[in-house]
Tab-separated table of C-alpha atoms in Angstrom:
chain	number	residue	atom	x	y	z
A	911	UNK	CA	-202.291	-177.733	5.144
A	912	UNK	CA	-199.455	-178.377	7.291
A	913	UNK	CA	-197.774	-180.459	4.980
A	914	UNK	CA	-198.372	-177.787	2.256
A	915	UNK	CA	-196.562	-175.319	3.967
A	916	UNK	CA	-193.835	-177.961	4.978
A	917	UNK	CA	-193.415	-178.144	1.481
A	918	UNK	CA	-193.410	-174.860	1.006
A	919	UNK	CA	-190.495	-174.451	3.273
A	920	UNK	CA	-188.714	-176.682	2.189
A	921	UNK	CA	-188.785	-175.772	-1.326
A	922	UNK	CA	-187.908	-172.188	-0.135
A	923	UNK	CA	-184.929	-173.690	1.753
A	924	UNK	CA	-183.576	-175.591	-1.312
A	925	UNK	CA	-183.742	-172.586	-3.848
A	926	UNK	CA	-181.693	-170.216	-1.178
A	927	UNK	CA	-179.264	-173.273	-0.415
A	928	UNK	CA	-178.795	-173.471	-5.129
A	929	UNK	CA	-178.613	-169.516	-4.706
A	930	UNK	CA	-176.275	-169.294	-2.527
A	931	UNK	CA	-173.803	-171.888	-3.395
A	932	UNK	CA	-173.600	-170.550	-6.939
A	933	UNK	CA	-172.909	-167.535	-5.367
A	934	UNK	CA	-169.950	-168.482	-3.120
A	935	UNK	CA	-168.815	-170.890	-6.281
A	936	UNK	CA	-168.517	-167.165	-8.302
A	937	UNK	CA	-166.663	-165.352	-5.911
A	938	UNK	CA	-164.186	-168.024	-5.523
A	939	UNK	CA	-163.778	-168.785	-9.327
A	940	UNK	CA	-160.148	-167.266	-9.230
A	941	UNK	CA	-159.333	-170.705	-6.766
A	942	UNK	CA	-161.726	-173.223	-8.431
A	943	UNK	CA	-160.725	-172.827	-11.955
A	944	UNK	CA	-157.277	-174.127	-11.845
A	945	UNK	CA	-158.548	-176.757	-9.461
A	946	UNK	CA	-161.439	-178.162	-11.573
A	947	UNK	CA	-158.588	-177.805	-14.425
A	948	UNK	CA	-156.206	-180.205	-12.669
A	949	UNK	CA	-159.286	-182.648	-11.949
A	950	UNK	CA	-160.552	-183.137	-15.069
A	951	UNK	CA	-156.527	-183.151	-16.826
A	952	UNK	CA	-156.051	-186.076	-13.940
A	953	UNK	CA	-159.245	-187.898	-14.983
A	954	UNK	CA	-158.230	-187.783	-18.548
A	955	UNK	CA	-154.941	-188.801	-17.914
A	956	UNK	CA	-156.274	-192.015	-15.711
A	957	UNK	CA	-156.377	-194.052	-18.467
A	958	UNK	CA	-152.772	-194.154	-19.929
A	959	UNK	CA	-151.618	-193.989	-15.855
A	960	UNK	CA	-153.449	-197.533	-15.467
A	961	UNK	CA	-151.707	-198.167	-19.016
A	962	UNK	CA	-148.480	-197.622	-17.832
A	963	UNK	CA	-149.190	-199.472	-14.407
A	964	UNK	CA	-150.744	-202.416	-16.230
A	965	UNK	CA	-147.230	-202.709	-17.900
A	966	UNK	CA	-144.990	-202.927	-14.798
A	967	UNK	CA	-144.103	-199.292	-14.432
A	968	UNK	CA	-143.977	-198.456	-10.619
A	969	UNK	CA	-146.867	-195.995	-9.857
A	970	UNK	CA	-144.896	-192.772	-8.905
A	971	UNK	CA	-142.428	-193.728	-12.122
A	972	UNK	CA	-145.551	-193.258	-14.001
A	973	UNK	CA	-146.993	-190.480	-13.235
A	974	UNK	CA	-143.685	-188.808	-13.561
A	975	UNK	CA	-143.861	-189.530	-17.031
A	976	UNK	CA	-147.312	-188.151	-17.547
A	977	UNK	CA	-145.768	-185.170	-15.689
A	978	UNK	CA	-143.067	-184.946	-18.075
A	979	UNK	CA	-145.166	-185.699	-20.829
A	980	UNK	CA	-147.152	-182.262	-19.673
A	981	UNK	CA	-144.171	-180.238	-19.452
A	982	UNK	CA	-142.825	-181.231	-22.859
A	983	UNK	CA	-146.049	-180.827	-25.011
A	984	UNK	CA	-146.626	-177.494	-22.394
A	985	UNK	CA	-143.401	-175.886	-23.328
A	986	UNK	CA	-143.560	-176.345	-26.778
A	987	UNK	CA	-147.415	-174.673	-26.877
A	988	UNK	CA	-146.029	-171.872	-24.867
A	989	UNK	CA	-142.887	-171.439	-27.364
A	990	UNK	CA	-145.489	-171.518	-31.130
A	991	UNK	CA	-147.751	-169.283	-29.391
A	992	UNK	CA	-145.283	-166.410	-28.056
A	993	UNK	CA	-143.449	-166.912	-30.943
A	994	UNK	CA	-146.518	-165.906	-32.758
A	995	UNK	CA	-147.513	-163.786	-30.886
A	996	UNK	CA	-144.591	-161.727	-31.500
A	997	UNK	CA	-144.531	-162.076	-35.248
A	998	UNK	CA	-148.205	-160.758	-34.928
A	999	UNK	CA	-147.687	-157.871	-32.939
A	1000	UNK	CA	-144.976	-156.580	-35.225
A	1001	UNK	CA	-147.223	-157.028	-38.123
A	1002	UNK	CA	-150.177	-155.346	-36.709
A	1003	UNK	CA	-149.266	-152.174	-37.869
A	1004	UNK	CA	-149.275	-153.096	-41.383
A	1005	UNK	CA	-152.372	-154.801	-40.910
A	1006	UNK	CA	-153.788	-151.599	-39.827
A	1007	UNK	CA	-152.576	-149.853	-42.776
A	1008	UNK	CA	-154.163	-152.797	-45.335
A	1009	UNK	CA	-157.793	-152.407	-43.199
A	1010	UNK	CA	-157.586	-148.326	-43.152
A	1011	UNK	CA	-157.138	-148.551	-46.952
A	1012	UNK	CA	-159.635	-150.939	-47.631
A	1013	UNK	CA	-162.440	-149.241	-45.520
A	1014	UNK	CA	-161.498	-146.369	-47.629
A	1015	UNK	CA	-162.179	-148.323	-50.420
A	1016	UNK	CA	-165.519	-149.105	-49.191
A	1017	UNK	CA	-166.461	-145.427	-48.221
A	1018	UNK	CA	-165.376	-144.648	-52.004
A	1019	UNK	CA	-167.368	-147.719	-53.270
A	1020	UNK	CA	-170.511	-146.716	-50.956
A	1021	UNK	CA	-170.289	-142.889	-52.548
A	1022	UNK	CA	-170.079	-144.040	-56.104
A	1023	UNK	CA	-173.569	-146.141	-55.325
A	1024	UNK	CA	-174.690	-142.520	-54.114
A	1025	UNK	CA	-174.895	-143.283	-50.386
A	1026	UNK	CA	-173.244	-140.555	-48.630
A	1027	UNK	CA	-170.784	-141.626	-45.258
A	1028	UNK	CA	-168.413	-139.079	-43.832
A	1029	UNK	CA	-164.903	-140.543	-43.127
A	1030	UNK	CA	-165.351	-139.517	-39.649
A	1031	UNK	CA	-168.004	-142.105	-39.464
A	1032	UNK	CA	-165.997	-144.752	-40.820
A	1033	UNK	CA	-163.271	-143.583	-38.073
A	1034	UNK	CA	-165.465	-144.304	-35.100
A	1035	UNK	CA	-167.063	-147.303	-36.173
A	1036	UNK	CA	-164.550	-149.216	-38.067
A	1037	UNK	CA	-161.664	-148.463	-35.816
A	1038	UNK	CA	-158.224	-150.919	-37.223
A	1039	UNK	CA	-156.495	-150.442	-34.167
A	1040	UNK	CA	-159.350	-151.687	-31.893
A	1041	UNK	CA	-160.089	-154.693	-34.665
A	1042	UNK	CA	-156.674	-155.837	-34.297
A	1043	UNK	CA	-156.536	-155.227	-30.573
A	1044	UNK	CA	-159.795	-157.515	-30.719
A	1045	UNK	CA	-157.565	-160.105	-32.621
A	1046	UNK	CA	-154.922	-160.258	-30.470
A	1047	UNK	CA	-156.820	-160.098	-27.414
A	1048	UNK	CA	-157.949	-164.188	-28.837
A	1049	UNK	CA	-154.289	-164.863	-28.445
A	1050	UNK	CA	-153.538	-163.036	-25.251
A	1051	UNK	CA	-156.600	-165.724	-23.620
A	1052	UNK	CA	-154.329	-168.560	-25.024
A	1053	UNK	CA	-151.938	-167.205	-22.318
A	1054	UNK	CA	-154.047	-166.384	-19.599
A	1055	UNK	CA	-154.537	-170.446	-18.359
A	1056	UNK	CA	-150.363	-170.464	-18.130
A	1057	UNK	CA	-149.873	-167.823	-15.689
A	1058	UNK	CA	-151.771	-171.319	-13.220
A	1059	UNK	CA	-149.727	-173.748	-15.334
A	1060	UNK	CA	-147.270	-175.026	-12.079
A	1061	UNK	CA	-150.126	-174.914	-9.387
A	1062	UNK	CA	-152.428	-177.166	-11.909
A	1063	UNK	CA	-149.748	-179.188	-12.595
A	1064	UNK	CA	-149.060	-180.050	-8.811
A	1065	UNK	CA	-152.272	-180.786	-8.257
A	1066	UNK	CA	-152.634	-183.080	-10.970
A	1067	UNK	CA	-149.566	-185.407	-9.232
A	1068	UNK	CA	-151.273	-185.127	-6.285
A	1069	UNK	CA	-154.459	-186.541	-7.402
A	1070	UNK	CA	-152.390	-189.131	-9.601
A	1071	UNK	CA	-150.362	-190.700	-6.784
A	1072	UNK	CA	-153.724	-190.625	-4.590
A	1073	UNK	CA	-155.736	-191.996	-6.876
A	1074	UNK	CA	-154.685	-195.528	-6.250
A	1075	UNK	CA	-155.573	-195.457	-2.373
A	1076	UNK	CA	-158.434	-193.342	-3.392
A	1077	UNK	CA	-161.232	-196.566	-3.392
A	1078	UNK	CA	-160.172	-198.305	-0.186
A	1079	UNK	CA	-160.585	-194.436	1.503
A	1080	UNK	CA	-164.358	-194.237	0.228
A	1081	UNK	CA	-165.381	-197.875	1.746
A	1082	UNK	CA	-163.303	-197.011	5.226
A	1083	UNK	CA	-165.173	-193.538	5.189
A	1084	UNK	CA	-168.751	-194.640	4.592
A	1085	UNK	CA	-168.767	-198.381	4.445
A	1086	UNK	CA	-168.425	-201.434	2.311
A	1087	UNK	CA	-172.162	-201.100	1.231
A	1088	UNK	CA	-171.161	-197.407	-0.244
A	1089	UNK	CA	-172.632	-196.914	-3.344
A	1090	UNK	CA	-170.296	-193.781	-3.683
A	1091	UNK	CA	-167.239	-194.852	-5.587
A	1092	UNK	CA	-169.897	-196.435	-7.782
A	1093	UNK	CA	-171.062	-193.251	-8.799
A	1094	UNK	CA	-167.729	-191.676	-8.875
A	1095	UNK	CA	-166.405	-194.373	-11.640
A	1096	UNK	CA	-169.564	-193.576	-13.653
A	1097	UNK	CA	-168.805	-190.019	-13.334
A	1098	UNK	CA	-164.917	-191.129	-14.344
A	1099	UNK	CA	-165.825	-192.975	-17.740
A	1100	UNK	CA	-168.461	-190.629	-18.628
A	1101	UNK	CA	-166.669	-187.998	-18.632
A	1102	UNK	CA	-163.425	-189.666	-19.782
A	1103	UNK	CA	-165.234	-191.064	-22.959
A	1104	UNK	CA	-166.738	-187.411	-23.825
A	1105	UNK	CA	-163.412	-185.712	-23.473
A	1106	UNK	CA	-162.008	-188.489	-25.550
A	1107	UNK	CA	-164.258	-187.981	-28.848
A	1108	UNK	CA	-163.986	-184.501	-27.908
A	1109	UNK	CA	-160.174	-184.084	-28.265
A	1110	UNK	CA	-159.975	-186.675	-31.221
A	1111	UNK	CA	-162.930	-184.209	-32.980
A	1112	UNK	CA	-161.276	-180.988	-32.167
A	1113	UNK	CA	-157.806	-182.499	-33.873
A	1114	UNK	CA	-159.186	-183.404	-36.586
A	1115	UNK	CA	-161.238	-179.877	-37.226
A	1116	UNK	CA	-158.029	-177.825	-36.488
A	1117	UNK	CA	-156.127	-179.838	-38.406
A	1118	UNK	CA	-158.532	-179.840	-41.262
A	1119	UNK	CA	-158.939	-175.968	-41.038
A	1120	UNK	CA	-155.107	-175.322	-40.589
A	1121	UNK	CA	-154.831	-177.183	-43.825
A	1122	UNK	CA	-157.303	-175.452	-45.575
A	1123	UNK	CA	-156.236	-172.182	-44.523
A	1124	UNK	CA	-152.937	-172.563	-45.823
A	1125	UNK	CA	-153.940	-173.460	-49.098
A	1126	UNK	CA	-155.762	-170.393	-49.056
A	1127	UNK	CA	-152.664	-168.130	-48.237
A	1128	UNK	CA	-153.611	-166.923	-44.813
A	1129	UNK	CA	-151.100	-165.968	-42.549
A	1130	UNK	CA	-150.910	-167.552	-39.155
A	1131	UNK	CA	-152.867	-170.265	-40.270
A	1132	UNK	CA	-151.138	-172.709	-37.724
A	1133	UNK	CA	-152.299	-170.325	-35.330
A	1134	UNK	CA	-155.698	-170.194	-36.943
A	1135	UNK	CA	-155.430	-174.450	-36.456
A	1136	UNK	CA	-154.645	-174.022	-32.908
A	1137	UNK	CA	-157.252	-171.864	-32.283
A	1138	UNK	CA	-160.166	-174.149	-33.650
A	1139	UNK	CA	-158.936	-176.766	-31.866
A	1140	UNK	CA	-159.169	-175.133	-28.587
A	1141	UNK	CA	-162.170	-173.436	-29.011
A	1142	UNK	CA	-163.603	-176.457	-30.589
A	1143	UNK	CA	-164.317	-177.658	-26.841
A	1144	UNK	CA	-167.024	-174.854	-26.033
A	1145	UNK	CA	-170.143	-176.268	-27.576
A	1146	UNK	CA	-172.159	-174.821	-29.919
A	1147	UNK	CA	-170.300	-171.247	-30.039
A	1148	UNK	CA	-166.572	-171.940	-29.791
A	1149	UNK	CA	-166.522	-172.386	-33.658
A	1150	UNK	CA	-168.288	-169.674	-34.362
A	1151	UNK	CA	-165.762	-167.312	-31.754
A	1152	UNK	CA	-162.409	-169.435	-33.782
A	1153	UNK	CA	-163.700	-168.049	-37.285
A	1154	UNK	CA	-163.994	-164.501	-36.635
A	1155	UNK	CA	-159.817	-163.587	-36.402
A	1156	UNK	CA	-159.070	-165.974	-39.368
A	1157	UNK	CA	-161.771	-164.663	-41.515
A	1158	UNK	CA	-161.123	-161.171	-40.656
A	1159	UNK	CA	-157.070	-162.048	-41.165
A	1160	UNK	CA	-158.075	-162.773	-44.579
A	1161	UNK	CA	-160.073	-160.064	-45.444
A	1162	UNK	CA	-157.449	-157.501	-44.759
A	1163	UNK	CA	-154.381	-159.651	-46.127
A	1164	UNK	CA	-155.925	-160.840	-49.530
A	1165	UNK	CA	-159.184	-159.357	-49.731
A	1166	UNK	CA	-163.283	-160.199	-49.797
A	1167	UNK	CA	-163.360	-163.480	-51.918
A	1168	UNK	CA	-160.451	-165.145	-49.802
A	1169	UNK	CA	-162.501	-164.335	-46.686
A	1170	UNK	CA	-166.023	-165.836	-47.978
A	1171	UNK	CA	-163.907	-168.540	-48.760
A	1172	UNK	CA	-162.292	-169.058	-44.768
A	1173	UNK	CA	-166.080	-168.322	-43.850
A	1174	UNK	CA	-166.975	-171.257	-46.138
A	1175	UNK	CA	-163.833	-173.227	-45.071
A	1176	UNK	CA	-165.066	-173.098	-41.040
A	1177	UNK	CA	-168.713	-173.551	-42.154
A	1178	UNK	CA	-168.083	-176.910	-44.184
A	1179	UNK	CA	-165.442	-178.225	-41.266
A	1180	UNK	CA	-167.586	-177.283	-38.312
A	1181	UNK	CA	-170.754	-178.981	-40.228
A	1182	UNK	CA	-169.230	-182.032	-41.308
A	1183	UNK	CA	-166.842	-182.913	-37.765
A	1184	UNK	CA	-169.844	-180.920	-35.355
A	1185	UNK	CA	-172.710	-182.362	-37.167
A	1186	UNK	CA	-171.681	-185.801	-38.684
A	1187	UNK	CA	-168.450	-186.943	-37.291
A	1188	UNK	CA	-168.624	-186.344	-33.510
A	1189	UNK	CA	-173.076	-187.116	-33.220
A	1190	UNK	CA	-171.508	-190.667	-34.828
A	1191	UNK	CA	-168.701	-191.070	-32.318
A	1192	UNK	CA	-170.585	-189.522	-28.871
A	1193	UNK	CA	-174.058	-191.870	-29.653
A	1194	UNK	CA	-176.136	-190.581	-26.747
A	1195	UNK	CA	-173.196	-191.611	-24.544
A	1196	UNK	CA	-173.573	-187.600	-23.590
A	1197	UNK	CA	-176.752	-188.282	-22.178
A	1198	UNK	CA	-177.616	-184.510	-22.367
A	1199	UNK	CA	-180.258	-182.464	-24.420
A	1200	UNK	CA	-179.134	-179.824	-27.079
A	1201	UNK	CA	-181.090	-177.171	-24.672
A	1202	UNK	CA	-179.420	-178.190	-21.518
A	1203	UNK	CA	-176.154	-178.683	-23.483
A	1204	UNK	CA	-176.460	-174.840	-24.478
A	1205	UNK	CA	-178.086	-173.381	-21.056
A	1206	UNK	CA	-175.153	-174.699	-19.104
A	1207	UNK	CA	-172.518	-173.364	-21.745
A	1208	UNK	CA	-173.984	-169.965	-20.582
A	1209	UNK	CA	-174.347	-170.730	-16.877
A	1210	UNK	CA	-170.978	-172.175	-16.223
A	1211	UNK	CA	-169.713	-169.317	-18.296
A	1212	UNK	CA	-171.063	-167.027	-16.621
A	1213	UNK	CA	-169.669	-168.471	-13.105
A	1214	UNK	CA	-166.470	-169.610	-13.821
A	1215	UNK	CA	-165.624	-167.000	-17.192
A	1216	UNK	CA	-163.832	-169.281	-20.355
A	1217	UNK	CA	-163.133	-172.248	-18.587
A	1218	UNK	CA	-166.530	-172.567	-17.080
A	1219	UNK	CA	-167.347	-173.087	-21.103
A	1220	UNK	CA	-164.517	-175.078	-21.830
A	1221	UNK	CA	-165.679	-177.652	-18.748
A	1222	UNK	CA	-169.285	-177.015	-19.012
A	1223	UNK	CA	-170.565	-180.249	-19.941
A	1224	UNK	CA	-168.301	-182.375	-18.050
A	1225	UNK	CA	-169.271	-180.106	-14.982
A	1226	UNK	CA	-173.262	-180.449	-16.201
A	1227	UNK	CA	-172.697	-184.238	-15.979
A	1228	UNK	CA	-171.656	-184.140	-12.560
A	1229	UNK	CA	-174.960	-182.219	-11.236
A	1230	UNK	CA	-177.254	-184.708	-13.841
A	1231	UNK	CA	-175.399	-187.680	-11.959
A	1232	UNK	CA	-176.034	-186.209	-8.063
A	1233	UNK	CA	-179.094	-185.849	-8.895
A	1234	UNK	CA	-179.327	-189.238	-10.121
A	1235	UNK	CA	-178.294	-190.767	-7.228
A	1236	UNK	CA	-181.482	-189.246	-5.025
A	1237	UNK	CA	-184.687	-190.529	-5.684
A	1238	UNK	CA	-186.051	-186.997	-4.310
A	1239	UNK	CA	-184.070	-185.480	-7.426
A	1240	UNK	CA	-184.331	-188.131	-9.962
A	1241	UNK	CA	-186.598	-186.316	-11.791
A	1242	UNK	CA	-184.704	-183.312	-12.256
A	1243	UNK	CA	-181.477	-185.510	-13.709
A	1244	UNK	CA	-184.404	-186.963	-16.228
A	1245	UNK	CA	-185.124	-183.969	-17.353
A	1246	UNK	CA	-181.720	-182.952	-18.100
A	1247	UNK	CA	-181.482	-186.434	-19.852
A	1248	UNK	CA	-181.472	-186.478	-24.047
């Protein structure tokens, strides 16, 4: 009995440790995110640093060209996307106009079938100014991460010019025998290998859809590109959240057939990169189960708000390989396993 209530306690103690650790992770979100940000940019950037290195360029020459790198391909992201932004905002009021008319045209349609639907009903419910708001407000999130762009970037040299002195401070810190920078180089190329075939997936569905979309005729379809690429990193929903602006863009600009068709357009990309392409490039390198996968899209959410989603399987692998490295919590990381 002892030992049952040792147990017990024990099992008690662990669950109020998890609670409140995810609770002082959430109220300090505002300070992690930009942090975790910079950690994972730095561990996808390793790669081409030890490129660079490999090929005689001095270690603090490199990563000044990585920085640079950043800043270029940063500045000209910022410039497309206020520059679209603008040309958006100054259309919105026209794309108002084009969705008041055709909801009218729906009310009128809706009648002739001999349903009756007041006008003031359409008003409340089918508001254009909060639809484009809603639009816009996609854009506005593009933003959001730059307001963090010069403290990210700082802390992604820092990591850079540490990371070479970064092994020989793990053995000096807990031993030769430490099986820690083991696990951290696991952690490294996992996660450097999924947000590889990520990135190389998500270009090649924005650039399919931008492509599509302009063949179609809708405007901002760069934009539209952009957007799918980005939100291409959120599994499972971040497709489904990229379609809804572009499709709705298309219903009010040409009409209901040019919108089934952007449905169709995201549908048949999202299918063929989400479902054929990427399974064939990630193998079961991911490691994860489609359950898991989804439950942590929702609890890193939830913590750490959009970029919680954007990192939440990269941050899921790091729990599934603590827990690997216990042999009190190797069962849990087994069943997070595929």
């Amino acid at each position: 009995m002892p030992s049952d209530n040792r147990l017990a306690s024990n099992i008690l103690l662990s669950a109020a440790a998890v609670v409140i650790v995810i609770a002082g992770i959430k109220s300090a979100a505002a300070m992690l995110v930009p942090f975790l940000l910079a950690v994972f940019i730095a561990i996808l950037s390793a790669p081409l640093l030890r490129w660079l290195t490999n090929h005689k360029v001095p270690g603090v020459l490199a990563v000044l060209l990585l920085v640079l790198g950043f800043l270029l391909l940063g500045s000209v992201l910022a410039s497309f996307v206020g520059g679209t932004l603008t040309a958006f905002y100054k259309d919105m009021p026209l794309y108002e106009q084009k969705l008041q008319a055709l909801t009218g045209h729906g009310v009128t349609w809706l009648r002739s079938m001999g349903v009756e639907v007041a006008d003031n009903v359409i008003r409340e419910y089918v508001n254009p100014g909060v639809v484009m708001k809603t639009v816009a407000s996609v854009f506005n999130g593009l933003g959001g991460v730059l307001t963090n762009t010069f403290l990210i970037l700082f802390t992604v040299i820092f990591i850079l010019l540490e990371a070479s002195s970064f092994p020989a401070k793990v053995k000096r810190a807990f031993g030769e025998e430490t099986q820690a920078f083991a696990h951290f180089e696991r952690f490294s190329e996992s996660v450097q290998q999924y947000l590889m075939i990520k990135t190389v997936v998500s270009f090649g569905t924005g650039l399919t859809v931008g492509l599509l979309l302009a063949l179609i005729g809708v405007d901002y379809w760069a934009l539209w590109a952009l957007v799918a690429f980005l939100l291409n990193y959120i599994p499972n929903i971040g497709s489904i959240i990229a379609a809804v602006p572009a499709v709705l863009i298309a219903l009010i600009q040409i009409g209901p057939g040019a919108a089934l068709l952007t449905a169709g357009v995201y549908v048949l990309v999202n299918t063929l990169f989400g479902n054929v392409v990427e399974p064939r490039l990630m193998g079961r390198s991911l490691g994860l189960s489609t359950l898991v996968v989804f439950l942590s899209l929702v609890f890193w959410g939830w913590i750490l708000g959009p970029v919680g989603m954007l990192l939440s399987i990269p941050l899921t692998m790091v729990v599934k390989i603590a827990l690997e490295t216990r042999p009190q919590s190797r069962w849990i990381a087994t069943l997070l396993d595929h």
